[in-house]
Structures are given as structure tokens and as C-alpha cells.
């Protein structure tokens, strides 16, 4: 993002990021670490609460990858990027790019509570996230091609509106 901006390929106002699952963790973390770089964020079926991820659905099976947040030494470095917890570290009045969270009630890998809690905390802090939860679809977020087309239309319409002139 820095290079695209520095070389004038684009500007933050026209640069969006999108990611799902572990990519949702990535865009959630980047949105909070470098909000000035982006004009919009699409965060799909995201892993966001790294303090409790291992207690929800398949989360315990990822501890070799992410670490054990119940161990102080491991939590110390996980806390450095955990989006749900990092929200509380934002300076008062810090602007964030527009964000759309999408999830699925039937996701059996990343619990929809991650997106629910993140959107609720952002609202409570005065940010205006958008949120969509499909009642079907599992970790893919959509159960069939019609739902996938609807999800893509929702995401691209959000990006078009957030990043357009």
C-alpha cells in the first residue's frame, strides 16, 4: 500500500483491502495499524478476537500456527496485532476507513462471533461499520452460486461507493 501510494499508482482514498478467514485477520489488523493507507476494508468471515479464538469452533486446532493466548509470553505478541483488542488502543477520535464485515451464521471454522463482536465494539466506539451475516453458507459465506453472486455484489457495491469519486 505504501509503495502504491508513494509511486502515485493510487491514493489512500481509492485503495481498498479485502480478505477472508485468515485474510480477514490480516485486513482487520492492517486497518487498525495503518488506517491512513486505505479508503475501504472488506473483512470476510474474519478471525478477529485472538484472545479467545482457541475457544471457538475449530480455533484450538490453530494454536500451533497462532500461539496460545492463555500463556502470558505468547499472548504478549498475539496482543500486538489482535484486532478486537487493538480497537481499545486507538487514540480518541482516530478515524478508520469504512469497513464491511461479512460472516455466516453457519460458519463451522471461524465463529461468526468474531465479526459480530468487532462490529458491535466499533459501533459502541462511534465508528460506523457495515455488517452482513448470511444465515447459510458455512465458511464460504454463501451456500450456492446465487448467494455468492449476492455477496460479491454487496462487497463490490460497498467498495465502489467507498472508493469512488
Coordinates of C-alpha atoms in Angstrom, one line a residue:
X1 CA 0.0 0.0 0.0
X2 CA 2.8 2.4 0.9
X3 CA 4.5 1.8 -2.4
X4 CA 1.3 2.1 -4.5
X5 CA 0.7 5.5 -2.8
X6 CA 4.4 6.6 -3.0
X7 CA 4.6 5.8 -6.7
X8 CA 1.3 7.6 -7.3
X9 CA -0.4 4.4 -8.7
X10 CA -3.3 5.3 -6.4
X11 CA -4.1 7.3 -3.2
X12 CA -5.5 6.0 0.1
X13 CA -8.9 7.4 -0.9
X14 CA -9.0 4.9 -3.8
X15 CA -7.2 2.0 -2.2
X16 CA -9.2 -0.8 -0.6
X17 CA -8.3 -4.1 1.0
X18 CA -10.3 -7.3 1.2
X19 CA -9.6 -10.6 2.9
X20 CA -11.5 -13.5 4.4
X21 CA -10.8 -16.0 7.2
X22 CA -7.0 -15.6 8.0
X23 CA -7.1 -12.8 5.4
X24 CA -9.9 -11.2 7.5
X25 CA -7.5 -11.3 10.4
X26 CA -4.9 -9.6 8.1
X27 CA -7.1 -6.8 6.9
X28 CA -8.6 -6.3 10.4
X29 CA -5.1 -5.9 11.8
X30 CA -3.9 -3.6 9.0
X31 CA -7.0 -1.5 9.2
X32 CA -6.1 -0.7 12.8
X33 CA -2.3 -0.5 12.4
X34 CA -2.3 1.7 9.3
X35 CA -5.8 3.2 8.8
X36 CA -4.4 6.2 6.9
X37 CA -3.4 3.9 4.0
X38 CA -6.9 2.7 3.0
X39 CA -10.2 4.1 1.8
X40 CA -12.2 0.9 2.4
X41 CA -12.0 -2.5 4.1
X42 CA -13.9 -5.7 3.3
X43 CA -13.4 -8.2 6.1
X44 CA -15.0 -11.5 5.3
X45 CA -15.6 -14.5 7.7
X46 CA -12.8 -13.0 9.8
X47 CA -10.8 -14.2 12.7
X48 CA -10.6 -11.1 14.9
X49 CA -10.6 -11.9 18.6
X50 CA -7.2 -13.6 19.1
X51 CA -7.7 -13.7 22.9
X52 CA -10.5 -16.2 22.6
X53 CA -10.1 -17.7 19.1
X54 CA -8.9 -21.1 20.5
X55 CA -12.2 -21.5 22.5
X56 CA -14.5 -21.2 19.5
X57 CA -15.2 -24.0 16.9
X58 CA -12.0 -25.1 15.2
X59 CA -9.9 -22.5 16.8
X60 CA -8.0 -24.8 19.2
X61 CA -6.5 -26.6 16.1
X62 CA -4.8 -23.4 15.1
X63 CA -2.8 -22.9 18.2
X64 CA 0.4 -24.3 16.6
X65 CA 0.1 -21.5 14.0
X66 CA -1.0 -18.6 16.1
X67 CA 0.1 -19.5 19.6
X68 CA -1.6 -20.0 22.9
X69 CA -3.2 -16.8 24.2
X70 CA -3.5 -18.4 27.7
X71 CA 0.3 -18.3 28.0
X72 CA 1.4 -14.8 29.0
X73 CA 4.5 -14.9 26.8
X74 CA 2.6 -15.9 23.7
X75 CA -0.3 -13.5 24.4
X76 CA 2.2 -10.7 24.6
X77 CA 3.0 -11.0 20.9
X78 CA -0.5 -12.1 19.8
X79 CA -1.9 -9.0 21.5
X80 CA 0.3 -6.8 19.4
X81 CA -2.0 -7.5 16.3
X82 CA -5.3 -8.9 17.6
X83 CA -7.9 -6.6 16.0
X84 CA -10.6 -6.9 18.6
X85 CA -8.3 -6.0 21.4
X86 CA -6.4 -3.3 19.4
X87 CA -9.6 -1.3 19.0
X88 CA -9.3 -0.3 22.6
X89 CA -5.8 1.1 21.9
X90 CA -7.0 3.5 19.3
X91 CA -6.4 7.2 20.2
X92 CA -9.7 9.0 20.9
X93 CA -11.2 10.3 17.7
X94 CA -8.9 8.2 15.4
X95 CA -10.6 7.8 12.1
X96 CA -10.9 4.4 10.5
X97 CA -11.7 3.6 6.9
X98 CA -15.2 2.5 6.1
X99 CA -15.4 -1.3 6.8
X100 CA -17.9 -4.0 5.7
X101 CA -17.9 -7.2 7.8
X102 CA -19.4 -10.3 6.3
X103 CA -19.9 -13.6 8.0
X104 CA -22.1 -16.7 8.1
X105 CA -24.3 -18.0 10.9
X106 CA -23.3 -21.5 9.8
X107 CA -19.6 -21.0 9.6
X108 CA -18.1 -24.1 11.3
X109 CA -14.5 -22.8 11.2
X110 CA -14.4 -19.2 12.2
X111 CA -17.2 -18.4 14.6
X112 CA -19.5 -15.6 13.4
X113 CA -19.0 -14.1 16.9
X114 CA -15.7 -12.6 15.7
X115 CA -17.4 -10.3 13.2
X116 CA -20.4 -9.7 15.5
X117 CA -18.2 -8.6 18.4
X118 CA -15.9 -6.5 16.2
X119 CA -18.8 -4.6 14.6
X120 CA -20.6 -4.1 18.0
X121 CA -17.4 -2.8 19.6
X122 CA -16.8 -0.4 16.7
X123 CA -20.4 0.9 16.9
X124 CA -20.0 1.4 20.6
X125 CA -16.8 3.4 20.0
X126 CA -18.6 5.7 17.5
X127 CA -17.3 4.1 14.3
X128 CA -19.9 3.1 11.6
X129 CA -19.1 -0.4 10.3
X130 CA -21.4 -2.2 8.0
X131 CA -22.3 -5.8 8.8
X132 CA -23.9 -8.6 6.9
X133 CA -24.5 -12.1 8.2
X134 CA -25.7 -14.8 5.9
X135 CA -27.7 -17.5 7.6
X136 CA -26.4 -20.1 5.3
X137 CA -23.1 -20.8 3.5
X138 CA -20.6 -22.0 6.1
X139 CA -17.1 -20.7 5.9
X140 CA -17.5 -19.8 2.3
X141 CA -20.1 -17.2 3.3
X142 CA -22.6 -18.4 0.7
X143 CA -24.4 -21.7 0.1
X144 CA -24.8 -21.6 -3.6
X145 CA -24.0 -19.5 -6.7
X146 CA -26.9 -17.2 -6.3
X147 CA -25.8 -16.3 -2.7
X148 CA -22.2 -16.0 -3.9
X149 CA -23.3 -13.5 -6.6
X150 CA -25.3 -11.6 -4.0
X151 CA -22.3 -11.5 -1.6
X152 CA -20.0 -10.3 -4.4
X153 CA -22.5 -7.6 -5.5
X154 CA -22.7 -6.4 -1.9
X155 CA -19.0 -6.3 -1.4
X156 CA -18.2 -4.6 -4.8
X157 CA -21.0 -2.1 -4.3
X158 CA -19.6 -1.2 -0.9
X159 CA -16.1 -0.8 -2.5
X160 CA -17.5 1.2 -5.4
X161 CA -19.3 3.6 -3.1
X162 CA -16.4 3.9 -0.6
X163 CA -13.6 4.3 -3.1
X164 CA -15.3 6.1 -6.0
X165 CA -15.3 9.8 -6.7

